Amino acid sequence: MDTIALIAVAVFLFTYALIIDERIHRAVAAMMGAAVVVFIGIITWEGLLEHIDFGTIFLLLGMMIIVNTARGSGLFEYIAIRTAKLAKGSPIRVMILFAIVTAIVSAFLDNVTTVLLLTPMLLYVARVMNLNPIPFLVTEIFASNVGGAATLIGDPPNIMIASSAGLTFNEFLIHLGPIMVVNMVLLIGLMYLIYGRSMRVSPDERQELVRTLNGLDERAAIVDRSLFNKSVAVIAFVVLLFFIHDRIGEILHTVLPFVDPTMGLEPAEVALIGAAILLFWSRQSPEEIFEKIEWPALFFFGGLFVIVGALVETGIISSIATVMVENVGTTGEAMFIVTWFAAIASAIVDNIPLTAAMIPLIHDLGATMDVYPLWWSLALGACLGGNGTAIGASANVVVIGIAEREGIGITFIDFLKVGMLVLFLTVAVGFGILWLKFAM
Amino acid sequence: MGYSSALIQRKFKDIVGRRYESVLKEYGEFLLADEEMLVPEVRSILIPLDLFAHDITDEAIDILSAYDATISLAYITDAGVVELIEQTLDRASMEEFQAKKEEYGQRLLERTVAKLEEHGFSTQTRMFVGHKGDDVVQMAKNHDMVALSRRYANGESTDLSISPTVLRICQRVETPALIY
């Protein structure tokens, strides 16, 4: 290995260590790593533009604008109160309904915002019921990661994979959607088995909860009715566009003959179109909305792409791919390795940097084998692997962080025990289904 | 704080930034705080009635039913009016006015007691000539809560704003006051 390659590996490992430890902001660590590889010429300006996946960054940006605009209407608080009321005072129902709602919302909007806005409501319900909130919170984390894995836009690893591999929204729904439905059923069953007994309440307590929750007015949560309606309409429109983004030209051509029927929209374009429509229609101040964009997250992604790009430029990724190809006989074996490596490594590293590193490796494997199934293996492993540890995915950190701030301790080990069980169960089920589909 | 806890908090800060504070603020608008969740012990509630505050709304009854309390209904004939009639007309007119008021008050109290007892409340009644503001403030000292119709002692005004007497009572009573 030459000196340049050694430096690229060192920068990669050092930056990833900083990201795991987080003593330095992850965005700063990634930008600093990127600065080093650019400064010493491993990545040129042209290479920088090539390695940064603008599809991922613009998709995240568009969705952040939509979510931050919609947030101001009280949409999420409305959903949280409605869900709590639907449970009719039953703790088990609270757990199941919040798990389902979290999974669905996470599938279409970002996981961090979803759990950030639903967790305070869950804590409130647990406090009113005088129950231990940990079962609710842990279930919410798992549901967010499972739900997010179901769609192209649900979880950052899926966004990165789709953008790099050119996969469509519907392909994600077809290949990962059913797996995640099965996994949600399994997850709810497992959580019921583990925590069900601790969630029993007396009829009086149940009545008390119903009375308290009925006292909450979900309409009061809607701070801007007009923005609320517009947000719901635009989110529905964007989701619809995602369903048809790859054949939008074909559909538009039937009513607008000048549109090229072969035209398709990239997912990032769909998100930015939705963002533009919502900003235009709602007349919200763009300054205020743009201020709320999570710029550090976008720079974090940008930095990661450059650092991994340095490994590609120096031939490290292709060397690993060569070793892998020499030792892997079949697609099924490759799927097994990618799925389980991604799952276990995601639990340790955080699934975003892990996916950033794995994507070029799978591209390189494409020279000698059909990598289409491997994209699904990577998405499955990276998204569900996040369930393994308290730092495996952003949703975990957010929920556990909120819990700690509210005086509820979920220790690393306690989470690990349940998280690893969920990881192995859900990844095994997902891998089994993918294996039957692609390797049989 | 252990390493894992500190790590989670560092990551939380980097991922969430200041968003959690704004979420808490938004929820704070309509979720009850811990201290608000504690239902204060209310054993007796005073409700003054008069010609203008002659009904207790269903919404008020719903709220009052959260407490296992005895309701004291008070019908106060305004001493100022009684005095004015005696001074400007004669004693007989004053007594006639007072008798009519007492008859109306009695009917009103009976009707209200029946309504409250339908909802499972135990009740007490009092009827006397006095000052609608001062006497309510005085009586409130012996009760855990006072519930006031916004139209109590409001004359014939049809506007929906809160009567000045009710506002003055609220400023002076130390017990919690509910305006319905």
XYZ file of C-alpha atoms in Angstrom:
620
model
C 0.000 0.000 0.000
C 1.507 3.367 -0.979
C 1.728 6.402 1.292
C -1.254 8.172 -0.262
C -3.432 5.104 0.245
C -2.197 4.814 3.849
C -3.107 8.445 4.501
C -6.570 7.911 2.991
C -7.128 4.874 5.249
C -5.802 6.740 8.285
C -8.066 9.727 7.627
C -11.030 7.375 7.124
C -10.378 5.428 10.357
C -9.585 8.518 12.408
C -12.672 10.361 11.167
C -14.917 7.355 11.823
C -13.438 7.056 15.327
C -14.250 10.733 15.909
C -17.784 10.173 14.609
C -18.290 7.227 16.967
C -16.933 9.156 19.944
C -18.549 12.473 18.947
C -16.309 14.625 21.139
C -16.038 16.737 18.024
C -19.262 17.446 16.132
C -19.719 14.744 13.501
C -20.128 17.358 10.764
C -16.873 19.028 11.780
C -15.070 15.660 11.938
C -16.303 14.731 8.466
C -15.437 18.162 7.041
C -11.966 18.037 8.600
C -11.336 14.558 7.174
C -12.514 15.789 3.785
C -10.297 18.867 4.084
C -7.227 16.680 4.687
C -7.794 14.454 1.643
C -8.534 17.488 -0.531
C -5.522 19.419 0.800
C -3.046 16.657 -0.004
C -4.557 16.159 -3.429
C -6.140 12.701 -3.064
C -9.401 14.285 -4.126
C -9.317 16.972 -6.798
C -12.031 19.597 -7.313
C -13.521 17.503 -10.134
C -13.297 14.410 -7.943
C -14.978 16.240 -5.095
C -17.950 17.122 -7.275
C -18.072 13.556 -8.537
C -17.913 11.870 -5.126
C -20.374 14.080 -3.278
C -23.751 12.506 -3.911
C -25.896 15.548 -4.578
C -28.909 13.274 -5.115
C -28.761 12.367 -1.425
C -28.039 15.881 -0.244
C -30.787 17.532 -2.284
C -33.320 14.868 -1.325
C -32.531 15.415 2.351
C -32.651 19.178 1.831
C -36.041 19.071 0.094
C -37.555 16.822 2.750
C -36.119 19.005 5.531
C -37.833 22.054 4.024
C -41.150 20.199 3.752
C -40.968 18.771 7.272
C -39.852 22.026 8.889
C -42.609 23.965 7.147
C -45.229 21.366 8.111
C -43.970 21.318 11.709
C -45.020 24.907 12.221
C -48.646 23.940 11.620
C -48.809 21.548 14.582
C -49.300 18.523 12.306
C -47.091 16.187 14.339
C -48.582 17.202 17.686
C -52.033 16.625 16.178
C -51.009 13.111 15.100
C -49.528 12.406 18.548
C -52.677 13.475 20.435
C -55.013 11.619 18.058
C -52.928 8.468 18.463
C -52.924 8.740 22.255
C -56.705 9.223 22.310
C -57.295 6.256 19.992
C -55.700 3.972 22.581
C -58.711 4.513 24.871
C -56.663 4.237 28.033
C -55.007 0.887 27.316
C -51.207 0.947 27.738
C -50.759 -1.987 25.347
C -52.780 -0.136 22.734
C -50.723 3.005 23.342
C -47.577 0.992 22.641
C -48.969 -0.689 19.527
C -50.608 2.414 18.059
C -47.558 4.592 18.629
C -45.376 1.870 17.086
C -47.588 1.747 13.982
C -47.871 5.526 13.659
C -44.127 5.962 14.214
C -43.372 3.347 11.564
C -45.723 4.909 9.010
C -44.573 8.491 9.608
C -40.914 7.369 9.612
C -41.458 5.634 6.294
C -42.338 8.935 4.624
C -40.677 11.622 6.715
C -37.365 11.662 8.505
C -36.928 9.474 11.575
C -35.318 12.116 13.752
C -38.194 14.585 13.386
C -40.737 11.802 13.833
C -39.343 10.563 17.138
C -38.451 14.048 18.306
C -42.096 15.064 18.040
C -43.770 11.833 19.178
C -41.552 11.080 22.193
C -42.777 13.947 24.435
C -46.349 12.711 23.924
C -45.375 9.133 24.795
C -43.629 10.336 27.939
C -46.715 12.338 28.868
C -49.004 9.329 28.409
C -46.681 7.127 30.479
C -46.595 9.768 33.219
C -50.383 10.046 33.302
C -50.670 6.240 33.523
C -47.913 6.148 36.125
C -46.166 3.473 34.058
C -42.523 2.872 33.237
C -42.022 4.719 29.916
C -39.068 2.596 28.787
C -41.147 -0.087 26.983
C -42.944 2.622 25.000
C -39.729 4.433 24.110
C -37.793 1.331 23.130
C -40.672 0.126 20.944
C -40.853 3.559 19.323
C -37.136 3.406 18.440
C -37.426 -0.014 16.827
C -40.617 0.957 14.986
C -38.955 4.068 13.613
C -36.009 2.091 12.242
C -38.200 -0.675 10.835
C -40.683 1.767 9.285
C -37.893 3.917 7.877
C -36.382 0.886 6.182
C -39.535 0.299 4.136
C -39.191 3.185 1.695
C -36.609 5.069 -0.307
C -37.114 8.231 1.730
C -37.574 6.611 5.132
C -33.992 6.352 6.312
C -30.746 8.068 5.209
C -29.050 4.749 4.233
C -31.908 4.050 1.808
C -31.659 7.556 0.350
C -27.920 7.104 -0.177
C -28.328 3.648 -1.712
C -31.166 4.738 -4.004
C -29.320 7.804 -5.182
C -26.113 5.943 -5.904
C -27.651 2.819 -7.438
C -30.488 4.585 -9.265
C -33.213 2.589 -7.520
C -36.808 3.783 -7.570
C -39.293 4.416 -4.787
C -41.479 1.532 -5.946
C -38.553 -0.894 -6.024
C -37.960 -0.138 -2.351
C -41.641 -0.644 -1.607
C -41.691 -3.939 -3.475
C -38.478 -5.406 -2.053
C -38.339 -3.936 1.432
C -41.956 -2.920 2.127
C -43.323 -6.451 2.719
C -40.281 -7.384 4.814
C -40.881 -4.416 7.064
C -44.588 -5.224 7.421
C -43.643 -8.736 8.602
C -40.977 -7.261 10.868
C -43.434 -4.786 12.391
C -45.793 -7.644 13.283
C -42.886 -9.555 14.790
C -41.648 -6.490 16.631
C -45.027 -5.758 18.198
C -45.385 -9.417 19.205
C -41.906 -9.434 20.718
C -42.447 -6.188 22.629
C -45.745 -7.535 23.935
C -44.004 -10.681 25.149
C -41.220 -8.743 26.835
C -43.155 -5.818 28.287
C -46.853 -6.781 28.156
C -47.034 -7.939 31.748
C -45.633 -4.679 33.106
C -48.287 -2.655 31.308
C -51.405 -3.787 33.108
C -53.429 -1.042 34.778
C -56.566 -1.105 36.887
C -59.915 -0.015 35.360
C -59.764 3.113 37.561
C -56.331 4.059 36.236
C -57.562 3.412 32.730
C -60.525 5.707 33.278
C -58.192 8.343 34.682
C -56.038 8.130 31.561
C -59.053 8.361 29.251
C -60.271 11.402 31.174
C -56.877 13.117 31.044
C -56.356 12.401 27.352
C -59.875 13.419 26.466
C -59.051 16.716 28.123
C -56.441 17.278 25.404
C -57.785 19.014 22.364
C -55.983 17.924 19.202
C -57.483 20.912 17.397
C -55.659 23.150 19.865
C -52.408 21.598 18.619
C -53.077 22.990 15.149
C -51.554 26.425 15.411
C -52.165 27.303 11.764
C -55.150 25.548 10.166
C -54.392 26.818 6.666
C -50.749 25.704 6.865
C -51.889 22.387 8.338
C -54.163 21.688 5.347
C -51.545 22.823 2.844
C -48.843 20.711 4.511
C -51.011 17.598 4.452
C -51.891 18.240 0.798
C -48.263 18.791 -0.273
C -46.955 15.785 1.675
C -49.654 13.638 0.034
C -48.718 15.071 -3.378
C -45.007 14.431 -2.803
C -45.677 10.850 -1.715
C -47.807 10.381 -4.840
C -44.994 11.822 -6.978
C -42.538 9.395 -5.377
C -44.770 6.521 -6.447
C -44.633 7.659 -10.065
C -41.323 9.547 -10.183
C -39.685 7.138 -12.634
C -42.568 7.272 -15.137
C -43.787 10.813 -14.676
C -43.013 11.633 -18.340
C -45.167 8.762 -19.549
C -48.091 10.012 -17.423
C -47.625 13.698 -18.232
C -47.253 12.926 -21.957
C -50.900 11.778 -22.105
C -52.127 15.276 -21.104
C -49.148 17.397 -22.180
C -47.919 15.929 -25.499
C -44.765 18.103 -25.522
C -43.421 16.274 -22.425
C -40.870 13.573 -23.226
C -42.538 10.247 -22.324
C -39.206 8.746 -21.303
C -38.616 11.490 -18.753
C -38.365 10.536 -15.099
C -37.788 12.584 -11.989
C -35.037 11.821 -9.522
C -36.265 11.459 -5.897
C -34.265 14.580 -5.020
C -36.130 16.524 -7.703
C -39.458 15.340 -6.288
C -38.493 16.534 -2.798
C -37.319 19.917 -4.052
C -40.464 20.366 -6.187
C -42.569 19.584 -3.099
C -40.521 22.017 -1.013
C -40.963 24.766 -3.608
C -44.724 24.203 -3.830
C -45.164 24.244 -0.052
C -43.069 27.397 0.378
C -44.906 29.124 -2.471
C -48.386 28.043 -1.368
C -47.982 28.531 2.370
C -46.260 31.938 2.075
C -44.042 30.987 5.027
C -40.948 33.110 5.449
C -38.170 31.287 3.561
C -35.572 32.800 5.904
C -37.240 31.171 8.905
C -37.642 27.813 7.175
C -34.099 27.768 5.758
C -32.754 28.581 9.213
C -34.345 25.379 10.464
C -32.646 23.183 7.867
C -30.195 20.834 9.562
C -27.151 22.157 7.738
C -24.694 20.234 9.969
C -26.307 16.970 8.803
C -25.893 17.968 5.151
C -22.231 18.907 5.650
C -21.751 15.642 7.551
C -22.986 13.727 4.500
C -20.844 15.834 2.164
C -17.715 15.217 4.235
C -18.360 11.490 4.424
C -18.723 11.216 0.659
C -15.361 12.921 0.164
C -13.560 10.761 2.753
C -14.956 7.571 1.217
C -14.154 9.017 -2.210
C -10.504 9.124 -1.130
C -10.627 5.376 -0.474
C -12.067 4.878 -3.962
C -9.440 7.097 -5.622
C -6.571 5.327 -3.882
C -7.846 1.873 -4.879
C -8.578 0.677 -1.322
C -12.225 -0.044 -2.054
C -11.419 -1.997 -5.220
C -8.800 -4.038 -3.325
C -11.397 -4.991 -0.699
C -13.859 -5.805 -3.486
C -11.274 -8.038 -5.187
C -10.642 -9.938 -1.946
C -14.369 -10.310 -1.463
C -14.965 -11.565 -5.011
C -12.157 -14.128 -4.645
C -13.732 -15.511 -1.501
C -17.395 -15.345 -2.395
C -18.848 -18.060 -4.587
C -22.511 -17.185 -5.063
C -24.904 -14.237 -4.913
C -26.440 -15.807 -1.808
C -23.069 -15.806 -0.043
C -22.439 -12.182 -1.025
C -25.908 -11.258 0.223
C -25.225 -13.025 3.512
C -21.926 -11.212 4.044
C -23.246 -7.776 3.060
C -26.432 -8.107 5.117
C -24.828 -9.285 8.327
C -21.702 -7.168 8.049
C -23.847 -4.065 7.445
C -26.165 -4.995 10.305
C -23.479 -5.591 12.897
C -21.214 -2.745 11.763
C -24.193 -0.338 11.692
C -24.880 -1.096 15.312
C -21.351 0.017 16.179
C -20.480 2.781 13.723
C -23.894 4.413 13.022
C -25.555 3.360 9.829
C -24.906 6.544 7.811
C -21.087 6.418 7.673
C -21.272 2.647 7.309
C -23.505 2.935 4.238
C -21.308 5.661 2.770
C -18.358 3.267 2.913
C -20.254 0.221 1.644
C -21.788 1.830 -1.442
C -18.575 2.132 -3.509
C -17.600 -1.380 -2.461
C -20.812 -2.777 -3.910
C -20.328 -0.708 -7.073
C -16.912 -2.324 -7.444
C -18.345 -5.796 -6.903
C -20.646 -5.016 -9.826
C -17.744 -5.610 -12.224
C -17.917 -9.331 -11.575
C -21.366 -10.118 -10.185
C -24.981 -9.009 -10.237
C -25.132 -6.531 -7.384
C -28.850 -5.746 -7.598
C -29.703 -8.064 -4.651
C -26.767 -6.640 -2.700
C -28.318 -3.169 -2.610
C -31.297 -4.625 -0.771
C -28.996 -6.570 1.529
C -27.150 -3.366 2.346
C -30.355 -1.388 2.912
C -31.748 -4.154 5.101
C -28.590 -4.561 7.155
C -27.845 -0.861 7.543
C -31.377 0.186 8.516
C -32.197 -2.712 10.825
C -28.653 -2.941 12.181
C -29.296 0.491 13.660
C -31.589 -1.220 16.185
C -28.686 -3.101 17.768
C -27.203 -0.473 20.043
C -28.107 2.855 21.593
C -25.900 4.645 19.043
C -26.778 2.515 16.009
C -29.171 5.025 14.442
C -30.085 8.663 14.943
C -33.598 7.779 16.193
C -32.072 5.733 19.039
C -29.863 8.613 20.139
C -32.732 11.098 20.000
C -35.199 9.011 22.033
C -32.632 7.873 24.608
C -31.274 11.420 24.823
C -34.753 12.825 25.498
C -35.403 10.099 28.070
C -32.189 10.964 29.919
C -33.080 14.645 29.934
C -36.423 13.737 31.498
C -34.713 11.644 34.169
C -35.390 8.232 32.624
C -32.247 6.189 32.271
C -32.035 3.646 29.454
C -28.577 2.182 29.926
C -26.415 1.098 27.011
C -26.471 -2.500 28.225
C -30.241 -2.581 28.810
C -30.818 -1.319 25.286
C -28.227 -3.705 23.883
C -30.012 -6.752 25.317
C -33.323 -5.963 23.601
C -31.734 -4.233 20.600
C -29.563 -7.184 19.627
C -32.531 -9.516 19.913
C -34.551 -7.262 17.619
C -31.584 -6.857 15.269
C -31.007 -10.595 14.848
C -34.680 -11.433 14.554
C -35.618 -8.721 12.047
C -32.455 -9.049 9.951
C -32.805 -12.846 9.855
C -36.407 -12.574 8.677
C -35.498 -9.914 6.114
C -32.490 -11.828 4.884
C -34.577 -15.001 4.589
C -37.142 -13.235 2.397
C -34.455 -11.577 0.228
C -32.595 -14.858 -0.096
C -35.761 -16.651 -1.245
C -36.347 -13.859 -3.757
C -32.864 -13.476 -5.241
C -30.703 -16.469 -4.348
C -32.992 -19.449 -4.747
C -22.369 10.447 34.232
C -20.900 7.305 32.632
C -19.172 7.219 29.250
C -22.204 5.824 27.405
C -24.522 8.414 28.902
C -22.133 11.251 28.034
C -21.746 9.794 24.527
C -25.507 9.710 23.999
C -25.828 13.306 25.169
C -23.016 14.443 22.853
C -24.626 12.681 19.908
C -28.063 13.983 20.889
C -26.755 17.540 20.937
C -25.136 17.129 17.531
C -28.155 15.497 15.892
C -30.967 17.496 17.443
C -29.324 20.854 18.116
C -31.837 23.231 19.712
C -34.886 21.611 18.179
C -35.900 19.725 21.336
C -36.323 22.931 23.314
C -38.685 24.327 20.684
C -40.651 21.044 20.581
C -41.057 21.152 24.371
C -42.218 24.751 24.150
C -44.815 23.818 21.518
C -46.105 20.890 23.609
C -46.097 23.076 26.720
C -48.914 25.081 25.146
C -51.411 22.262 25.627
C -49.944 19.453 27.768
C -50.332 19.688 31.522
C -47.218 20.173 33.613
C -46.607 17.798 36.543
C -48.002 20.231 39.096
C -51.067 20.837 36.930
C -51.783 17.102 36.877
C -52.328 17.048 40.636
C -56.021 17.586 41.261
C -56.225 19.894 44.314
C -58.327 18.584 47.168
C -61.632 20.398 46.872
C -64.279 19.388 49.403
C -66.632 22.374 49.169
C -67.520 24.655 46.293
C -69.437 27.914 46.618
C -71.721 28.920 43.755
C -73.555 32.250 44.104
C -76.767 32.581 42.113
C -79.036 35.475 41.270
C -81.495 36.671 38.674
C -78.737 36.880 36.057
C -76.785 33.778 37.052
C -79.732 31.431 37.193
C -78.290 28.338 35.558
C -75.123 26.277 35.885
C -73.913 25.198 32.471
C -73.304 21.534 31.633
C -69.644 22.314 30.924
C -69.257 23.762 34.432
C -70.971 20.722 35.938
C -68.550 18.458 33.999
C -65.579 20.280 35.466
C -67.022 20.364 38.989
C -67.713 16.639 38.821
C -63.936 16.052 38.820
C -64.065 16.910 42.540
C -65.849 14.962 45.189
C -67.200 18.150 46.748
C -70.316 19.504 48.446
C -71.778 22.445 46.589
C -73.043 25.439 48.555
C -75.542 27.492 46.612
C -76.034 31.038 47.807
C -78.801 33.363 46.691
C -78.063 36.918 47.796
C -80.627 39.692 47.497
C -78.786 42.955 47.047
C -78.993 44.907 50.331
C -78.311 48.152 48.459
C -81.455 47.745 46.355
C -83.543 46.795 49.383
C -82.335 49.891 51.226
C -82.968 52.119 48.205
C -86.578 50.909 47.896
C -87.219 51.548 51.562
C -85.762 55.047 51.312
C -87.488 56.056 48.072
C -90.847 54.246 48.549
C -91.856 52.805 51.904
C -91.248 49.834 54.155
C -94.225 47.893 52.785
C -92.887 48.155 49.236
C -89.509 47.021 50.469
C -91.042 44.000 52.226
C -93.069 43.156 49.130
C -89.933 43.356 46.987
C -88.012 41.227 49.451
C -90.774 38.610 49.606
C -90.878 38.359 45.824
C -87.111 38.035 45.706
C -87.153 35.320 48.343
C -89.838 33.424 46.497
C -87.841 33.621 43.251
C -84.638 32.694 45.068
C -86.276 29.712 46.719
C -87.526 28.389 43.369
C -84.146 28.967 41.764
C -82.318 27.178 44.561
C -84.706 24.216 44.466
C -84.375 23.915 40.689
C -80.564 24.111 40.839
C -80.355 21.635 43.730
C -82.427 19.168 41.707
C -80.160 19.569 38.703
C -76.988 19.116 40.740
C -78.355 16.118 42.605
C -79.134 14.491 39.271
C -75.394 14.654 38.654
C -74.638 13.120 42.034
C -73.615 16.231 43.969
C -74.503 16.797 47.589
C -75.713 20.363 48.126
C -76.370 23.056 50.739
C -78.312 26.270 50.227
C -78.323 29.735 51.789
C -80.463 32.742 51.044
C -80.002 36.156 52.621
C -79.891 39.886 52.011
C -76.356 41.133 51.651
C -73.656 42.418 49.343
C -73.137 40.306 46.233
C -69.415 40.989 46.099
C -68.287 41.322 49.718
C -70.397 38.465 51.050
C -69.193 36.041 48.373
C -65.582 36.958 49.187
C -66.336 36.399 52.880
C -68.115 33.067 52.303
C -65.357 31.871 49.937
C -62.996 31.772 52.934
C -64.934 28.765 54.210
C -64.873 26.942 50.856
C -62.160 25.302 48.767
C -63.338 26.787 45.485
C -65.759 29.346 44.162
C -67.541 28.931 40.826
C -68.976 32.085 39.307
C -71.216 32.638 36.355
C -69.738 35.350 34.150
C -73.121 37.123 34.355
C -73.426 37.089 38.150
C -74.574 40.521 39.373
C -74.399 41.822 35.836
C -77.695 43.726 35.627
C -79.610 43.425 32.396
C -76.523 43.658 30.204
C -76.704 41.183 27.311
C -73.100 41.434 26.372
C -71.007 38.353 27.021
C -68.127 39.968 28.847
C -67.455 39.081 32.471
C -69.389 41.064 35.035
C -67.325 43.638 36.989
C -68.501 42.090 40.291
C -67.151 38.689 39.178
C -63.818 40.253 38.249
C -63.605 41.991 41.621
C -64.444 38.757 43.463
C -61.716 36.923 41.519
C -59.186 39.588 42.486
C -60.044 39.297 46.160
C -60.668 35.603 46.859
C -57.752 33.412 47.883
C -59.415 30.144 46.869
C -59.324 28.968 43.234
C -62.113 30.535 41.182
C -63.854 29.007 38.198
C -65.747 31.273 35.820
C -68.359 29.592 33.651
